[in-house]
Coordinates of C-alpha atoms in Angstrom, one line a residue:
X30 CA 28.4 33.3 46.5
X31 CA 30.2 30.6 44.1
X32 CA 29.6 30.1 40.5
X33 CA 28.8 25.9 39.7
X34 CA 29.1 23.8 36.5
X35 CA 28.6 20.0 35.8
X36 CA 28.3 18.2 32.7
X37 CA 28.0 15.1 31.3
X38 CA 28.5 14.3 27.3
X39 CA 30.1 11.7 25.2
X40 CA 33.4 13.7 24.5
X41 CA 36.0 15.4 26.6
X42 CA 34.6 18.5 28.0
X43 CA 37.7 20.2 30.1
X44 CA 37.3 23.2 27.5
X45 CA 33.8 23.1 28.1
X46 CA 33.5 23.6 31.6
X47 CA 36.8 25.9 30.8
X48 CA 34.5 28.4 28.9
X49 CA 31.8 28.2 31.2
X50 CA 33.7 28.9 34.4
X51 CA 34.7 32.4 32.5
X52 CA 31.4 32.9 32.2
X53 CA 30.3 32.4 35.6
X54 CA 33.7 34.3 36.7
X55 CA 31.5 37.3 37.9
X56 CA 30.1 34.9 41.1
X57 CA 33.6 34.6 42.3
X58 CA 37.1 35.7 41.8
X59 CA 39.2 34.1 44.6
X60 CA 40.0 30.8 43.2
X61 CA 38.5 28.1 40.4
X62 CA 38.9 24.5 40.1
X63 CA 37.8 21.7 37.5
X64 CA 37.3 17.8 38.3
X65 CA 37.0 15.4 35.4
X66 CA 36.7 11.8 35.1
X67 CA 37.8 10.3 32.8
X68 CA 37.1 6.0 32.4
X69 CA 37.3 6.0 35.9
X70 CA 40.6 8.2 36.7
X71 CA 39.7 11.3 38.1
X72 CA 41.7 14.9 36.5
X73 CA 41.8 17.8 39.3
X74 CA 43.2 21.4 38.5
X75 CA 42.3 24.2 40.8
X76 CA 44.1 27.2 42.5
X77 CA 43.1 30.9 43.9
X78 CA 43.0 33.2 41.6
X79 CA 40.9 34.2 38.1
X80 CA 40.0 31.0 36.0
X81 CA 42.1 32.7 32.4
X82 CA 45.5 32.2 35.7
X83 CA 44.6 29.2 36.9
X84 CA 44.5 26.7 33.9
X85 CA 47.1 26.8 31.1
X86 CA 47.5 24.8 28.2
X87 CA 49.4 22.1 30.1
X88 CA 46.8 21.8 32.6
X89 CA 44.0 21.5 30.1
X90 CA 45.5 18.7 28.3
X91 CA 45.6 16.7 31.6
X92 CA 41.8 17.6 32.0
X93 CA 40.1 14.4 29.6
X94 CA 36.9 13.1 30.5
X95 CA 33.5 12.8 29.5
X96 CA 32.1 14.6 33.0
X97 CA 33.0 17.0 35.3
X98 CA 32.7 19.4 37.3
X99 CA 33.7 23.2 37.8
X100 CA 33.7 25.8 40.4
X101 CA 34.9 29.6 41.2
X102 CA 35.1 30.6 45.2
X103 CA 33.7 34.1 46.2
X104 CA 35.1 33.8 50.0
X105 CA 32.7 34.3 52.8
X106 CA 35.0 32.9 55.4
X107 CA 37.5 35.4 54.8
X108 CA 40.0 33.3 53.8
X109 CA 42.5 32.8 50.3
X110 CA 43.7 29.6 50.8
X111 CA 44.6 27.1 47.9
X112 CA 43.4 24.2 50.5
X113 CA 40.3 26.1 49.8
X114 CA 39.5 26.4 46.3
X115 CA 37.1 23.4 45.2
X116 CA 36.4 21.3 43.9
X117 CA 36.3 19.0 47.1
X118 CA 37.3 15.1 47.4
X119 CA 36.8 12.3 49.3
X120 CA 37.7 8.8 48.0
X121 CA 34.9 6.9 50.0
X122 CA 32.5 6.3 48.7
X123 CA 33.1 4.9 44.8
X124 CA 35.5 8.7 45.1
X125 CA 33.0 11.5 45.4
X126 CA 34.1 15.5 43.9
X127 CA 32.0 18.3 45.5
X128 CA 31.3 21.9 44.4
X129 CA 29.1 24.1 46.4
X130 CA 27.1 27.4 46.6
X131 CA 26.0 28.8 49.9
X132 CA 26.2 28.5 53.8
X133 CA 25.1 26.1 56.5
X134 CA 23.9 27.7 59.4
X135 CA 24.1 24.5 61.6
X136 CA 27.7 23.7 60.1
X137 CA 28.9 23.6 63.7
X138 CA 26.7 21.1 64.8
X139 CA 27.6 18.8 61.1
X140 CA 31.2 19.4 62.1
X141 CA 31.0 17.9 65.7
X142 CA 28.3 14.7 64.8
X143 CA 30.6 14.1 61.8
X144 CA 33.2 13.5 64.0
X145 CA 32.0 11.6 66.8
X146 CA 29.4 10.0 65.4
X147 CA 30.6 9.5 61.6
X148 CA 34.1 9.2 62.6
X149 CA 34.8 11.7 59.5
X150 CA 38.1 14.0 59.4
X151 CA 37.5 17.7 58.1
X152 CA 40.4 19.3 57.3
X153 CA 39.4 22.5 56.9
X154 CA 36.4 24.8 58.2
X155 CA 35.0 24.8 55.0
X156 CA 31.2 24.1 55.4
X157 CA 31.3 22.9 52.0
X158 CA 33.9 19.6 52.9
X159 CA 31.3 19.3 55.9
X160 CA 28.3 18.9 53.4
X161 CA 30.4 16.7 50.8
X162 CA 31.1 14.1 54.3
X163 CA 27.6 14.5 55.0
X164 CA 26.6 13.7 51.6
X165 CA 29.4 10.4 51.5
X166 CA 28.0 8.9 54.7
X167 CA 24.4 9.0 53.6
X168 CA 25.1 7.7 50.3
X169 CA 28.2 4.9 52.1
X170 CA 24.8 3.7 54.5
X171 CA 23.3 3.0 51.6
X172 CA 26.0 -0.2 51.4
X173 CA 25.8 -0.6 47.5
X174 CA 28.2 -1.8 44.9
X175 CA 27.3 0.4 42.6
X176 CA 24.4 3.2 43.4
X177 CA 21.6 3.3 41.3
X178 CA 19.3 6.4 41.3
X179 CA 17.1 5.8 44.3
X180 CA 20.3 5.4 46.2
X181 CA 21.5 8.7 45.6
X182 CA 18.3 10.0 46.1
X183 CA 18.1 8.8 49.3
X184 CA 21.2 10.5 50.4
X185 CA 20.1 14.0 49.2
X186 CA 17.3 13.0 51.3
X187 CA 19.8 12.1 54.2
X188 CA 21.4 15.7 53.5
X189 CA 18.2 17.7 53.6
X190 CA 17.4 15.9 57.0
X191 CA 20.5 17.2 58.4
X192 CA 22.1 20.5 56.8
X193 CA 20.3 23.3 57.4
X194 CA 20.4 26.9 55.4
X195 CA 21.1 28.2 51.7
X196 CA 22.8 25.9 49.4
X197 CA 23.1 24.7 46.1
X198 CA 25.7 21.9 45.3
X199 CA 26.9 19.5 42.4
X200 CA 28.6 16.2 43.6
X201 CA 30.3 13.9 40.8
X202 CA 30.2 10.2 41.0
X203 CA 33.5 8.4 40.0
X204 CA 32.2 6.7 36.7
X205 CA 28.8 6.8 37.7
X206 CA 27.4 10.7 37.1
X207 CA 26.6 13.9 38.6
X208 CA 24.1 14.5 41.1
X209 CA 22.4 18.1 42.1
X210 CA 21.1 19.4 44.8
X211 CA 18.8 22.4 45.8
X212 CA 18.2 23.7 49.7
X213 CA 14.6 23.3 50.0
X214 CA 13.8 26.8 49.8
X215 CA 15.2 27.2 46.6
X216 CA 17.7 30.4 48.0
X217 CA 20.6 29.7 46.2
X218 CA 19.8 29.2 42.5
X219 CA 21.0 25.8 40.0
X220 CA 19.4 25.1 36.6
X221 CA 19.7 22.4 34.0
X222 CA 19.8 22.2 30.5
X223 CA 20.5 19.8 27.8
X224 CA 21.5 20.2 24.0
X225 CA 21.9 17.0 21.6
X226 CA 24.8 14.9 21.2
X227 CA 27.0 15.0 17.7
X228 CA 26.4 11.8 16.8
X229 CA 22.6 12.1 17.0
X230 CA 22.1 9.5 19.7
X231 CA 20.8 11.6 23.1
X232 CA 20.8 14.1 24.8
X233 CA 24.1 15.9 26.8
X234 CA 23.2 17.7 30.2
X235 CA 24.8 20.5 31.8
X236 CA 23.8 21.4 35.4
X237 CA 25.2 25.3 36.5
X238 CA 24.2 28.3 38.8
X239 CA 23.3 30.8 36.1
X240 CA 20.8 30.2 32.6
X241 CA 23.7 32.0 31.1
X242 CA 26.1 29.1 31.2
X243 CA 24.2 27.2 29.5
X244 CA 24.0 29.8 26.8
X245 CA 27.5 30.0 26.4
X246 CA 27.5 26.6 25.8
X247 CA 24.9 26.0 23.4
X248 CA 22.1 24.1 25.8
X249 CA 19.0 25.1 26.2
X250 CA 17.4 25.7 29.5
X251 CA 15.3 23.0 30.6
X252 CA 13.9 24.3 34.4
X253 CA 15.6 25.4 37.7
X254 CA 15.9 22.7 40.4
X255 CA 13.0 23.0 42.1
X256 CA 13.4 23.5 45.8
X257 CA 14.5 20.5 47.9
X258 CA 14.7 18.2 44.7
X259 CA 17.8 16.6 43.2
X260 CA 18.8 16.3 39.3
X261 CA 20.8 13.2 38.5
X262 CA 22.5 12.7 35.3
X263 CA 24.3 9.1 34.8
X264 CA 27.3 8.3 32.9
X265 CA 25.0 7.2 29.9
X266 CA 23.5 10.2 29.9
X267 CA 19.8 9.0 31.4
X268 CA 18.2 11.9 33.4
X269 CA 17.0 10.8 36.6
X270 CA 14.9 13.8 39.4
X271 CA 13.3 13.4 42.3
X272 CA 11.8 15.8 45.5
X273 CA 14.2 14.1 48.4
X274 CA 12.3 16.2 50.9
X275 CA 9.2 17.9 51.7
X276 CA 9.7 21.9 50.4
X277 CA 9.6 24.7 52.4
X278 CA 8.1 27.8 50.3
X279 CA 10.5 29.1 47.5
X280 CA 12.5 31.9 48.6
X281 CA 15.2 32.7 46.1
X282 CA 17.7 35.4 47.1
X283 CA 17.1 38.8 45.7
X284 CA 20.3 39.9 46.3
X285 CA 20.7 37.5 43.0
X286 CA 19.0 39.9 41.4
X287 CA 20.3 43.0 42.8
X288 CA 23.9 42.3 42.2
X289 CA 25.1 39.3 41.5
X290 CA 23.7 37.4 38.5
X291 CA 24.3 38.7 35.1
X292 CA 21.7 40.4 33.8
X293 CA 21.1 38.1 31.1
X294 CA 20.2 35.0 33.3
X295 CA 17.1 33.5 34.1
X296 CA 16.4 32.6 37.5
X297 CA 13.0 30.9 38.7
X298 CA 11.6 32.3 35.2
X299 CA 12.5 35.8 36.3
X300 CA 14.6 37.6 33.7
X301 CA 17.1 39.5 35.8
X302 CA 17.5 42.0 33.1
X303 CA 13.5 43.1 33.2
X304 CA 13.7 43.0 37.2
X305 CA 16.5 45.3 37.3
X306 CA 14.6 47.6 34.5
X307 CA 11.4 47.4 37.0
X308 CA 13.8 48.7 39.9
X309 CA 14.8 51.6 37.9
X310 CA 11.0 52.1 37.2
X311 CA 9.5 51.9 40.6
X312 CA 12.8 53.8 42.4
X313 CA 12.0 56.9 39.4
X314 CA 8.8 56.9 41.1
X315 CA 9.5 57.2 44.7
X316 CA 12.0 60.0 43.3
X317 CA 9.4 61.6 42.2
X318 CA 6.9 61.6 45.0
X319 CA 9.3 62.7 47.2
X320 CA 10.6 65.5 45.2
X321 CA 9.0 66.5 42.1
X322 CA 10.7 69.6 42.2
X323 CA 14.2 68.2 41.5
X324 CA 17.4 69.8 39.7
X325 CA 18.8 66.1 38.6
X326 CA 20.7 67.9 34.9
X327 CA 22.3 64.0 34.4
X328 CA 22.0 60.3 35.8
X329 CA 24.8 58.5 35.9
X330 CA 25.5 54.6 37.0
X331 CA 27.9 53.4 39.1
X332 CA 29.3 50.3 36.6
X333 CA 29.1 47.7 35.9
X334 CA 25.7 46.2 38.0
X335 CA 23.0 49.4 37.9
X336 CA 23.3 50.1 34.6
X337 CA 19.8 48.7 34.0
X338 CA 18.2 50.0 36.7
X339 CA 19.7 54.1 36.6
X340 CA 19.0 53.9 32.6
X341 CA 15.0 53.0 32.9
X342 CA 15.5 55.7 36.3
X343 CA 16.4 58.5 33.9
X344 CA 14.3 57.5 30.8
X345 CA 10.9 57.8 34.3
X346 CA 12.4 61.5 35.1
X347 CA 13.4 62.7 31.6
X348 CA 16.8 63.1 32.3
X349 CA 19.8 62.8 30.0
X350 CA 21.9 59.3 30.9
X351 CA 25.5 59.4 30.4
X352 CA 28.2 57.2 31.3
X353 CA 30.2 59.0 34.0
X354 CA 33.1 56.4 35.1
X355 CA 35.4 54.5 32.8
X356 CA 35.7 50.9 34.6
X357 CA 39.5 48.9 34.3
X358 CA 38.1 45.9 33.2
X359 CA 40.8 44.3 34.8
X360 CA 40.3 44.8 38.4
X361 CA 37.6 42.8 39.9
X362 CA 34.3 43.1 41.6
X363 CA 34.9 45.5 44.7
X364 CA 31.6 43.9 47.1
X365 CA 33.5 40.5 47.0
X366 CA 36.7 41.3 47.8
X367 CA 38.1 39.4 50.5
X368 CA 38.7 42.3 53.3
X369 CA 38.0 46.0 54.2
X370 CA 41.6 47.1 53.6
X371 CA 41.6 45.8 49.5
X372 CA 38.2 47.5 48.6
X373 CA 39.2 51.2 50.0
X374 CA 42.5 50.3 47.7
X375 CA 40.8 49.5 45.0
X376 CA 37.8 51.9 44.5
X377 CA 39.9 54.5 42.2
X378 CA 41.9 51.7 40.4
X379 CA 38.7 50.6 39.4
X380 CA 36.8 53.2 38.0
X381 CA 37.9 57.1 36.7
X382 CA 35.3 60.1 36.5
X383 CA 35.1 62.1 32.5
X384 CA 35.2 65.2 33.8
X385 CA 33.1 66.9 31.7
X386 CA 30.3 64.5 32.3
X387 CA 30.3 66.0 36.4
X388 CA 31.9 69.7 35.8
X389 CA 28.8 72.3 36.5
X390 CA 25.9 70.2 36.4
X391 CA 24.1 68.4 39.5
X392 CA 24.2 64.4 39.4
X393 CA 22.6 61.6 40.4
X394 CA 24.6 58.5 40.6
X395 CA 23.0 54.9 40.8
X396 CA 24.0 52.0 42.8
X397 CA 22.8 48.5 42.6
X398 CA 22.9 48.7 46.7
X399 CA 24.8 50.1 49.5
X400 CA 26.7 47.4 51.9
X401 CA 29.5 48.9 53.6
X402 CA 29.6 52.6 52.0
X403 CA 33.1 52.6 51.4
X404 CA 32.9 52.3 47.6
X405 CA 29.8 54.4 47.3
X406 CA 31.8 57.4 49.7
X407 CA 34.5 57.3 47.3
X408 CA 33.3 58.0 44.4
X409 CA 30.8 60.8 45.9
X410 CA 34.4 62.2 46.5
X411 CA 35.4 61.6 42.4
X412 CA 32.3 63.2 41.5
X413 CA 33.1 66.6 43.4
X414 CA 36.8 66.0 42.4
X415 CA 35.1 66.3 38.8
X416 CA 33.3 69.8 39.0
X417 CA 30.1 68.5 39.7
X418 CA 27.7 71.3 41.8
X419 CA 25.7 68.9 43.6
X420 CA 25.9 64.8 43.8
X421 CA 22.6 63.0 44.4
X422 CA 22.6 59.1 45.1
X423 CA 20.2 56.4 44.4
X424 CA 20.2 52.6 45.5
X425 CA 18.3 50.3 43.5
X426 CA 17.7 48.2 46.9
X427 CA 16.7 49.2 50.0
X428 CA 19.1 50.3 53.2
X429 CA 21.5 46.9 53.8
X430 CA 20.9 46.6 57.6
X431 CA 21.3 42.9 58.8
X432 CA 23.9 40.4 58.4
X433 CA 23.8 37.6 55.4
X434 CA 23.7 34.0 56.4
X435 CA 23.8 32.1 53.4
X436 CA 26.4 32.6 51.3
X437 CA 26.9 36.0 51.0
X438 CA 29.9 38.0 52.1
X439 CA 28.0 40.4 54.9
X440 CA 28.6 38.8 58.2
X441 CA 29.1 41.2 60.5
X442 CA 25.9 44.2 61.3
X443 CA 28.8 46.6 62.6
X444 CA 30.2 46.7 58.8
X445 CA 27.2 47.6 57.1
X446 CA 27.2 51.4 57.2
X447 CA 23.3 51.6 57.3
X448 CA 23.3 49.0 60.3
X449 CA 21.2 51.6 63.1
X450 CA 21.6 54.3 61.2
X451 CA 18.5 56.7 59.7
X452 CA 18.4 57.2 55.9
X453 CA 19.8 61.0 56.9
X454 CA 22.9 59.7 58.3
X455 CA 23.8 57.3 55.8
X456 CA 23.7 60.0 53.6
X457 CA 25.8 62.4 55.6
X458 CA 28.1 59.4 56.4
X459 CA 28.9 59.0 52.6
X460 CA 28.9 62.7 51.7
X461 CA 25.8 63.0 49.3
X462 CA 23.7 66.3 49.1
X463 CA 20.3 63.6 49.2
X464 CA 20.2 59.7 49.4
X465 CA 17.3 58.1 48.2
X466 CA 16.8 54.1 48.7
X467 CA 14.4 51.8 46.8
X468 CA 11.5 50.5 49.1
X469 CA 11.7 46.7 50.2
X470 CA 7.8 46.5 48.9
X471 CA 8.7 48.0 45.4
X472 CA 11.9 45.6 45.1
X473 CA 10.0 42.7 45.4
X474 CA 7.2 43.9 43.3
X475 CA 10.5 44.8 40.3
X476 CA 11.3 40.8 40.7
X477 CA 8.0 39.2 41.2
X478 CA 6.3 40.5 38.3
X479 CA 8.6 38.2 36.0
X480 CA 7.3 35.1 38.1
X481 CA 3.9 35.7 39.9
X482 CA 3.9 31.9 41.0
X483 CA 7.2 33.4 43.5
X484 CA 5.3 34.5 46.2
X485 CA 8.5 35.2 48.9
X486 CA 11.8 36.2 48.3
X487 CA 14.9 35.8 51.0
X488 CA 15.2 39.3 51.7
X489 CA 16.9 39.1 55.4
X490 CA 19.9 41.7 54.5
X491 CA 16.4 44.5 54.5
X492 CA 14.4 43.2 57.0
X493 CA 16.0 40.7 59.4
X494 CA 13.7 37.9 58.9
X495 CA 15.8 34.6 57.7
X496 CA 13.6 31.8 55.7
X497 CA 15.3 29.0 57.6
X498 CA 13.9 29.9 61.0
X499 CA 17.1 28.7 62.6
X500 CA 19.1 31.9 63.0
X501 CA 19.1 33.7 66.5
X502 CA 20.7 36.0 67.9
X503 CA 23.2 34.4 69.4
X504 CA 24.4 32.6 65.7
X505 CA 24.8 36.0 64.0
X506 CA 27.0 36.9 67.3
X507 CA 29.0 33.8 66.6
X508 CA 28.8 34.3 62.5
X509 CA 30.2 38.0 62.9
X510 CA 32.7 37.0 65.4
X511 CA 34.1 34.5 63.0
X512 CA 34.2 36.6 59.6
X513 CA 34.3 39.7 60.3
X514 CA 37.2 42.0 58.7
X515 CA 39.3 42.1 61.6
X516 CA 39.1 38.4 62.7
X517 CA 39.8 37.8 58.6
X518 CA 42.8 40.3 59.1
X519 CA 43.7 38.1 62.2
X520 CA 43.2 34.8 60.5
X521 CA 45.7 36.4 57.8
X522 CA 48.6 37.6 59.9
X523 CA 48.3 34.5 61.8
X524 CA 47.6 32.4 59.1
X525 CA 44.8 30.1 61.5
X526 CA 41.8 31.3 63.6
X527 CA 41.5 34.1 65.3
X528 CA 39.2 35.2 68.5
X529 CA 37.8 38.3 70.0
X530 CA 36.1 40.0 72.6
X531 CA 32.1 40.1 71.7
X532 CA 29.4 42.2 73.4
X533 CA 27.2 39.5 75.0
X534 CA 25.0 42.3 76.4
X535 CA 21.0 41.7 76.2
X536 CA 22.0 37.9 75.6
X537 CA 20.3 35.3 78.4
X538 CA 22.4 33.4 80.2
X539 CA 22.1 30.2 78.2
X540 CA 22.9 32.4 75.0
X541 CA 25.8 33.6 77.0
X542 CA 27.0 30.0 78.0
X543 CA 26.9 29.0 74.3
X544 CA 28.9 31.6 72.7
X545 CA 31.6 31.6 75.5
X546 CA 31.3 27.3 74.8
X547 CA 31.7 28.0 71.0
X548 CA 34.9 30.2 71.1

């Protein structure tokens, strides 16, 4: 899960896109990168770590331009390198800059027709430098000296007919403009807005992941990119859109909504803020169904994410809310870091209990969501540590169960703790005295209501049934044998690829015969 920004104005905007990557920081904290262009010369800074240590002044001045673009990496290959951080180049054609959101689950495939058949280099196993060649060889066939709209158009289309999965992208044009691009069922998010130039004359654009960078920035919010369409903004500033393929039914990810967008965005029309209060709502409920009688003296969320949701939770029971855990604002979001190994570390350099929030009284603590249960275990442990009597948890999302394929760091079934495991034993594996997880029904319901016209959400992590209808079962075998945490660990001490043994029982022959042909 990445955080994207492109913009086109009249007047340098390195500071711009600067601002806006801090503000996006919270969709990834492994490295950040800015392309500008400047009369033709293109301006490249990027690096891993936190956008405030990657750019100084000195690299700011070198940043001119009138467009650009800007990204921050959340890993989901498992691996830090600089080679990695985007954005991406190739110099053919007219010099192309990519920056990308997502996964695609035929990258394989891309990787080996780009080859033989494209006679394109990939450096890296990045699927996002295999969607930027794929994008340069639709839009090279297209033989033009300089590409006009349609001609960009029709290599989004080219794109769509080949990459498969959840992605949302930006590509820059050397002196020509930026170009963006939606999967066709919408699962990764992008938005546009535009805001009026100082002189008067137009209108400015900028194209990002989140409503809120626009915000930040002063533009208002236009629409999202509908699904399968393309936004193209020229160096003049002329707005140009267009459907490249047919759609598939909009499926935006709720995990957006569950963790990883700000609660102030908008996303498809669905205030994230409201959809996180609705969680907190309908979870209160099924709390109280299932036990009307309860003790609950104090809710209290785990920060920063379920704030919303545990605050509407306890104003349902009638329960006092108090903040619990003081969060160091200066260590980062524990779900995205990199491996197993750095989120046990950091759990209790992250957050500290106030003790006499816990001491004597029986607790409920709120999640957002429960992926691997290390976090959550922990500070089950703090609460105790604390004095409470008895610690309760809540989830705002249902159990986490099956892997992620589009963008999001949960690749491997064996990692996620409630992967064949009952509700009971999740909540004896993490220590709780009683676990209670939102229904899958009731967490759509708490997003839907803000948009009735979304109909589906991507909600494979619950219920193990992926929009794309191209994921088997062999794929997630390959997927988790690539990124899991020890094959990341592997990749790390051996700084390349790493490969392991993999159950191929209840696999057919031909499923066998591909995996075994794959590593």
């Amino acid at each position: 899960m990445c955080g994207l920004v492109g913009v086109v104005s009249d007047h340098d905007i390195g500071v711009c896109l600067y601002d806006t990557l801090t503000v996006l920081q919270h969709r990834g904290q492994d490295a950040a990168g800015i392309m500008t262009c400047d009369k033709g010369k293109l301006n490249l800074r990027k690096d891993n770590g936190l956008v405030k240590d990657v750019f100084r002044t000195r690299h700011m001045r070198r940043l001119t331009g009138q467009m650009g673009i800007g990204h921050v990496r959340y890993p989901t290959a498992g691996s830090s390198s600089p080679a990695l951080a985007q954005p991406f180049y190739v110099n053919s054609p007219y010099g192309l800059a990519l920056a990308h959101n997502g996964n695609l689950t035929n990258c394989k495939e891309l990787s080996r027709d780009l080859f033989k058949e494209d006679l394109r280099h990939i450096n890296t196993d990045s699927d996002s430098e295999v969607l930027l060649n794929i994008f340069a060889h639709e839009l090279q066939r297209r033989n033009k000296m300089k590409p006009l709209p349609e001609d960009i158009f029709a290599a989004v289309a080219g794109v769509h007919n080949r990459c498969r999965g959840g992605f949302a992208a930006l590509v820059m044009i050397t002196g020509y403009g930026i170009v963006g691009f939606r999967d066709r069922n919408g699962i990764r998010p992008l938005v546009y807005g535009s805001r009026a130039k100082q002189d008067g004359s137009g209108r400015e654009y900028m194209i990002a992941s989140e409503s809120v960078a626009l915000d930040s920035q002063g533009f208002s919010l236009e629409r999202d990119v509908a699904p399968g369409e393309a936004v193209y903004i020229d160096a003049d500033g002329q707005f140009h859109s267009q459907i490249c393929t047919e759609a598939g039914e909009l499926a935006p990810c709720i995990f957006e909504h569950v963790y990883f967008a700000r609660p102030d965005s908008l996303m498809d029309g669905i205030s994230v803020y409201k959809a996180r209060l609705r969680m907190g709502e309908k979870l209160a409920e099924k709390l109280l169904r299932q036990r009307p009688d309860h003790d609950i003296d104090v809710v209290i969320p785990i920060p920063d994410t379920s704030r919303t949701s545990a605050l509407e939770l306890a104003n349902k029971l009638g329960v006092k809310f108090r903040e619990g855990f003081v969060k160091n604002r200066y260590i980062g979001r524990t779900f995205i870091m990199p491996g197993q190994s750095e989120r046990k570390k950091s759990v209790r350099q992250k957050l500290n209990a106030i003790d006499l929030e816990f001491r004597g009284k029986n607790v409920l603590l709120v999640d957002d969501s429960i992926v691997r249960g290390t976090t959550c275990k922990q500070i089950i442990q703090m609460a105790r540590d604390a004095g409470a009597n008895n610690v309760y948890f809540a989830s705002a999302a249902p159990a986490v169960r099956y892997p992620n394929v589009y963008g999001i760091d949960m690749p491997a079934a064996a990692e996620l703790i409630a992967s064949g495991k009952t509700e009971l034993e999740v909540q004896e594996a993490i220590g709780a005295d009683w676990l209670i997880y939102q229904d899958l029904e009731d967490l759509i319901s708490a997003a839907a209501e803000g948009n009735p016209r979304v109909s589906r959400f991507e909600c494979s992590v619950f219920n193990g049934e992926y929009v794309t209808g191209d994921v088997d079962e062999v794929y997630l075998r390959r997927l988790e044998n690539k990124r899991n945490d020890q094959a990341k660990s592997s990749r790390s001490s051996k700084g390349g690829k790493s490969s392991q043994h993999i159950d191929q029982d209840h696999l057919s022959e031909e499923q066998v015969a591909e995996l075994d042909n794959d590593i």
